[in-house]
């Protein structure tokens, strides 16, 4: 059968490789504690689960791509409380099936090869879906490295005029997976100005805005002028709802209108019972506060260990991860392999992009008890 050459050229999704390595170690009799992938393992709040069950009807027809008005209203109210912005639920918000599908397909609505708008920029190390979405849309992917000495922000001054003019989408992701860095509002302001000047979309993936430790991070939704700006958020991490698949895109009404035109073809509206559960999830902050407190306790356990062991923490400001420098003279992969032999699965920074070499990522997803066990093991290994 014919297969898309883009698909054939794809390397294995990094986490598939990671899970294969863990399975090999488990087969040899070692219990593996999985700090690899960022999939929360906490139970979803009972109120949200009840709303899902209550949302089940005798007959569930096709969900409309624009989503339930109640859900768009709940998202607008949440954004109002959290970021102090007034979003119009009718024109500035569209619900998505989690963020991943919306991130993947976004290049298809923004890239215009005929007009020379052929480039999708994104930062690395990072979430692999920006690049993959660009490739499947036959766009030119442009990876911008994130360096510690630059606060893990991309160096906008290093981009030349010809590149700016070819840009269709510029992806940013703060709080950042994997570096845990947070972007100041001034960064979004500058990039949004560039987006208007060179006519590209500033696409801000904000999956982790709710997982913070000291100060709530800013959002590109707070920009006074959201022309050419699209913000992606999700209940996956905020409300431990990865399996529900519920998120949204909000921002420039022209972008939202384009999404509303595109999405019915793809059939990517969340099931209505998921949308009803999502109304409850966006409307409640107490479960999010409990989630933050839990991650803060796990984070404190590891920060304390790494300080004692002199292992440098390069990022820990927000998200559910810790970004750590591997000891001098070792590679990311070599160090992660060594930890895996002792039953601790982490993501080598190099799996997440070339600039991730020299680091590893620890996802704080195992239970507190498992984290305590991992600390005991690392106490011996490090
Ligand atoms: C940076 C980033 N963006 C988006 C997502 C997608 O999350 P979801 O599709 O569950 O909303 C993830 C998931 O790990 C992520 O790390």
XYZ file of C-alpha atoms and ligand atoms in Angstrom:
398
model
C 0.000 0.000 0.000
C 1.201 3.583 -0.567
C 2.382 5.306 2.598
C 3.024 9.011 3.073
C 6.783 9.632 2.868
C 6.335 12.089 5.754
C 5.069 9.208 7.887
C 7.829 6.898 6.691
C 10.504 9.432 7.597
C 9.210 9.895 11.171
C 11.434 8.532 13.870
C 9.754 6.559 16.670
C 7.872 8.875 19.058
C 10.438 9.416 21.871
C 8.209 8.043 24.618
C 7.621 4.825 22.738
C 11.415 4.301 22.810
C 11.447 5.124 26.500
C 8.683 2.663 27.330
C 10.410 -0.071 25.328
C 13.584 0.434 27.348
C 11.581 0.301 30.602
C 9.844 -2.927 29.500
C 13.251 -4.554 28.879
C 14.437 -3.611 32.383
C 11.184 -4.834 33.978
C 11.517 -8.139 32.140
C 14.856 -8.590 33.904
C 13.072 -8.403 37.268
C 13.659 -4.756 38.291
C 10.571 -2.753 39.396
C 10.513 0.476 37.415
C 9.268 3.749 38.916
C 8.104 5.775 35.936
C 9.131 9.455 35.971
C 9.228 9.463 32.169
C 6.012 10.694 30.613
C 3.912 13.615 31.893
C 0.669 11.705 32.341
C -0.804 12.578 35.773
C -1.724 9.522 37.795
C -3.881 11.266 40.376
C -7.575 10.469 40.384
C -9.832 12.996 38.713
C -11.983 14.968 41.162
C -15.259 13.112 41.984
C -17.390 16.149 41.022
C -15.943 16.039 37.522
C -16.460 12.291 37.206
C -20.072 12.627 38.356
C -20.709 15.348 35.791
C -19.398 13.018 33.081
C -21.775 10.237 34.119
C -24.709 12.653 34.470
C -23.960 13.901 30.970
C -24.740 10.522 29.412
C -28.075 10.496 27.526
C -30.180 7.767 25.863
C -28.948 9.038 22.574
C -25.789 11.017 21.977
C -25.787 12.651 18.552
C -22.762 14.117 16.811
C -21.261 16.873 18.967
C -21.087 20.224 17.145
C -17.540 21.379 16.378
C -18.205 24.765 17.990
C -18.860 23.046 21.331
C -21.633 23.581 23.855
C -22.321 27.251 24.649
C -22.114 26.338 28.381
C -18.565 25.070 27.880
C -17.413 28.135 25.959
C -18.960 30.273 28.700
C -17.208 28.260 31.438
C -13.865 28.724 29.648
C -14.486 32.472 29.238
C -15.353 32.783 32.955
C -12.244 30.859 33.935
C -10.017 33.039 31.725
C -11.728 36.091 33.240
C -10.934 35.046 36.826
C -7.498 33.684 36.115
C -6.095 36.256 33.677
C -8.436 39.221 34.052
C -9.486 39.108 30.391
C -12.923 39.333 28.771
C -13.252 36.721 26.017
C -16.371 36.513 23.870
C -17.503 32.852 24.064
C -19.194 33.181 20.660
C -16.195 34.396 18.673
C -12.995 33.964 20.652
C -13.112 30.364 21.958
C -13.356 26.914 20.391
C -13.222 23.677 22.440
C -10.755 20.985 21.358
C -10.167 17.274 22.051
C -7.323 18.033 24.449
C -4.608 20.214 22.922
C -2.625 17.660 20.982
C -4.869 17.289 17.950
C -5.347 21.057 17.747
C -1.598 21.654 17.956
C -0.913 18.985 15.343
C -3.435 20.249 12.821
C -2.867 23.973 13.325
C -0.264 24.222 10.546
C -2.957 23.033 8.127
C -5.016 26.153 8.680
C -2.134 28.638 8.815
C 0.505 27.512 6.309
C 0.145 29.055 2.842
C 2.795 27.607 0.542
C 1.615 29.625 -2.477
C 2.158 32.913 -0.628
C 5.546 31.804 0.681
C 4.240 31.459 4.269
C 5.875 28.054 4.554
C 7.717 28.027 7.874
C 6.633 26.799 11.309
C 8.989 27.765 14.139
C 9.035 26.033 17.508
C 11.453 25.698 20.361
C 13.583 22.708 21.283
C 13.960 20.759 23.505
C 10.185 20.526 23.466
C 6.936 18.802 22.761
C 7.424 16.943 19.440
C 3.973 17.677 17.994
C 4.717 21.202 16.664
C 7.339 19.805 14.288
C 5.294 16.782 13.282
C 2.253 18.927 12.534
C 4.426 21.171 10.363
C 5.873 18.236 8.417
C 2.482 16.687 7.690
C 1.331 20.097 6.403
C 4.405 20.101 4.092
C 5.744 23.160 5.862
C 9.368 23.944 6.660
C 10.057 23.232 10.338
C 12.409 25.636 12.105
C 13.715 24.489 15.506
C 14.918 27.285 17.776
C 17.136 26.145 20.632
C 16.364 27.019 24.245
C 19.522 27.720 26.222
C 19.834 28.077 29.941
C 21.950 31.252 29.651
C 19.026 32.848 27.781
C 16.452 31.895 30.437
C 15.220 29.091 28.148
C 13.596 31.710 25.895
C 14.274 31.623 22.118
C 16.721 34.231 20.841
C 14.451 36.378 18.665
C 17.370 38.575 17.577
C 19.025 35.572 15.915
C 16.183 35.268 13.378
C 16.847 37.035 10.064
C 14.400 39.160 8.059
C 13.888 36.529 5.325
C 12.897 33.951 7.938
C 10.448 36.307 9.662
C 8.709 36.914 6.336
C 8.354 33.164 5.650
C 6.890 32.386 9.073
C 3.307 31.107 9.202
C 3.294 29.959 12.841
C 5.612 30.577 15.784
C 5.005 28.092 18.613
C 5.949 28.974 22.153
C 5.239 26.928 25.254
C 5.443 28.542 28.690
C 5.510 27.303 31.386
C 7.861 25.228 29.299
C 7.994 21.496 28.922
C 10.711 20.367 29.594
C 12.758 23.279 30.994
C 10.099 24.468 33.502
C 10.855 28.092 32.493
C 8.159 30.775 32.613
C 7.899 33.646 30.084
C 7.344 37.252 31.187
C 4.422 39.123 29.582
C 6.994 41.345 27.819
C 8.141 38.315 25.820
C 4.602 37.735 24.536
C 4.212 41.459 23.800
C 7.340 41.527 21.650
C 6.451 38.330 19.810
C 2.854 39.460 19.193
C 4.167 42.714 17.704
C 6.439 40.705 15.415
C 3.478 38.458 14.516
C 1.480 41.474 13.346
C 4.455 43.058 11.574
C 5.352 39.885 9.633
C 1.868 38.364 9.520
C 2.322 35.042 11.245
C 0.386 33.422 14.112
C 1.849 33.525 17.586
C 0.634 30.123 18.834
C 1.034 29.887 22.589
C 0.751 26.394 24.051
C -0.142 27.017 27.692
C -0.827 23.444 28.852
C 0.993 24.048 32.158
C -0.158 27.535 33.244
C -1.951 26.089 36.274
C 0.927 24.018 37.634
C 3.044 26.654 39.341
C 4.730 26.948 42.715
C 5.180 30.595 43.682
C 3.678 33.035 41.173
C 0.886 32.219 38.694
C 2.415 32.473 35.189
C 1.262 34.997 32.575
C -0.735 34.095 29.459
C -0.673 35.479 25.934
C -4.411 35.984 26.512
C -3.441 38.986 28.654
C -2.123 40.904 25.636
C -4.031 44.127 24.960
C -4.017 43.306 21.256
C -4.616 39.615 20.463
C -4.551 40.029 16.674
C -2.656 37.033 15.180
C -2.510 35.355 18.611
C -3.895 31.896 19.436
C -3.699 30.363 22.910
C -4.019 26.614 23.505
C -4.926 25.281 26.941
C -6.189 21.979 28.303
C -7.706 20.246 31.322
C -5.184 17.411 31.005
C -2.616 18.689 33.486
C -4.662 21.257 35.418
C -7.388 18.783 36.327
C -5.588 15.435 35.805
C -7.925 14.673 32.886
C -5.619 13.408 30.125
C -8.013 10.568 29.254
C -11.027 12.871 28.859
C -9.465 14.843 25.978
C -10.659 18.369 26.610
C -9.024 21.697 25.873
C -9.587 24.897 23.943
C -8.114 27.426 21.564
C -8.812 31.093 22.311
C -7.692 34.367 20.809
C -8.004 36.322 17.572
C -11.598 35.900 16.246
C -10.239 35.406 12.696
C -8.198 32.416 13.867
C -11.158 31.021 15.825
C -13.350 31.436 12.721
C -10.781 29.542 10.624
C -10.758 26.738 13.203
C -14.557 26.594 13.171
C -14.420 26.258 9.398
C -11.761 23.534 9.508
C -12.734 21.382 12.475
C -16.112 19.961 11.345
C -14.284 18.263 8.455
C -11.909 16.539 10.847
C -14.615 15.670 13.387
C -12.701 16.765 16.436
C -15.350 17.986 18.905
C -15.214 16.427 22.380
C -18.122 14.110 23.260
C -20.907 16.051 24.940
C -20.567 14.194 28.260
C -16.888 15.177 28.275
C -17.878 18.775 27.567
C -20.322 18.695 30.517
C -17.606 17.331 32.816
C -15.312 20.065 31.479
C -17.803 22.781 32.475
C -17.455 21.569 36.077
C -13.655 21.286 35.812
C -13.137 24.853 34.523
C -15.547 26.119 37.166
C -13.724 24.726 40.175
C -10.355 25.877 41.511
C -10.236 23.878 44.751
C -9.188 20.628 43.062
C -6.494 22.541 41.162
C -5.155 23.993 44.425
C -4.945 20.462 45.864
C -3.121 19.281 42.726
C -0.607 22.123 42.971
C -0.001 21.348 46.652
C 0.646 17.701 45.810
C 3.196 18.524 43.090
C 4.827 21.025 45.462
C 5.331 18.281 48.091
C 6.855 15.903 45.539
C 9.037 18.671 44.120
C 10.321 19.572 47.598
C 11.374 15.944 48.219
C 13.526 15.912 45.093
C 14.903 19.448 45.389
C 16.125 18.544 48.835
C 17.786 15.349 47.561
C 19.426 17.047 44.577
C 20.795 19.821 46.741
C 22.395 17.290 49.069
C 23.787 15.374 46.095
C 25.021 18.500 44.321
C 22.998 17.705 41.215
C 22.148 21.005 39.548
C 18.467 21.870 39.094
C 18.291 23.912 35.866
C 14.514 24.464 35.969
C 11.737 23.954 38.506
C 9.652 27.149 38.412
C 6.435 25.588 37.080
C 4.953 22.501 35.314
C 4.939 18.944 36.680
C 8.587 18.403 35.764
C 12.065 19.062 37.075
C 14.815 19.851 34.535
C 18.193 18.719 35.769
C 21.758 18.964 34.524
C 23.457 15.562 34.192
C 26.752 15.265 36.101
C 29.813 16.542 34.206
C 31.286 14.162 31.677
C 28.086 12.127 31.183
C 25.543 12.188 28.356
C 21.810 12.532 28.857
C 21.136 9.083 27.478
C 23.995 7.403 29.359
C 22.875 8.932 32.640
C 19.213 8.006 32.061
C 20.269 4.419 31.221
C 22.189 4.239 34.476
C 19.158 5.405 36.469
C 16.931 2.943 34.621
C 19.166 0.044 35.646
C 18.225 1.000 39.213
C 14.520 1.200 38.336
C 14.170 4.979 37.896
C 12.787 5.932 34.489
C 13.486 9.536 33.422
C 13.481 11.239 30.008
C 16.951 12.010 28.612
C 16.978 15.666 27.544
C 18.368 14.707 24.140
C 15.146 12.779 23.370
C 13.330 16.098 23.512
C 15.670 17.963 21.147
C 19.368 18.565 20.487
C 19.603 21.489 22.938
C 18.351 19.096 25.639
C 21.678 17.244 25.640
C 23.302 17.564 29.055
C 19.971 17.480 30.893
C 17.275 15.051 31.964
C 13.621 15.502 32.833
C 11.861 14.062 35.830
C 8.038 14.023 35.638
C 6.596 14.240 39.161
C 3.768 11.836 38.346
C 4.300 8.764 40.563
C 2.535 8.787 43.945
C 4.143 10.491 46.951
C 4.993 7.059 48.321
C 6.738 6.085 45.082
C 8.565 9.428 45.027
C 9.837 8.719 48.554
C 11.016 5.276 47.391
C 12.754 6.829 44.376
C 14.518 9.315 46.652
C 15.827 6.377 48.752
C 17.148 4.654 45.630
C 18.720 7.846 44.268
C 20.285 8.461 47.665
C 22.394 5.342 46.975
C 22.889 5.767 43.227
C 23.912 9.426 42.964
C 3.770 21.119 26.053
C 2.563 20.298 25.884
N 1.571 20.763 25.135
C 0.448 20.058 24.932
C 0.292 18.815 25.485
C -0.964 18.059 25.128
O -1.792 17.785 26.135
P -3.273 17.297 25.853
O -3.384 16.879 24.422
O -3.479 16.155 26.771
O -4.146 18.458 26.133
C 1.311 18.268 26.266
C 1.180 16.908 26.820
O 2.058 16.319 27.369
C 2.469 19.032 26.473
O 3.487 18.575 27.208
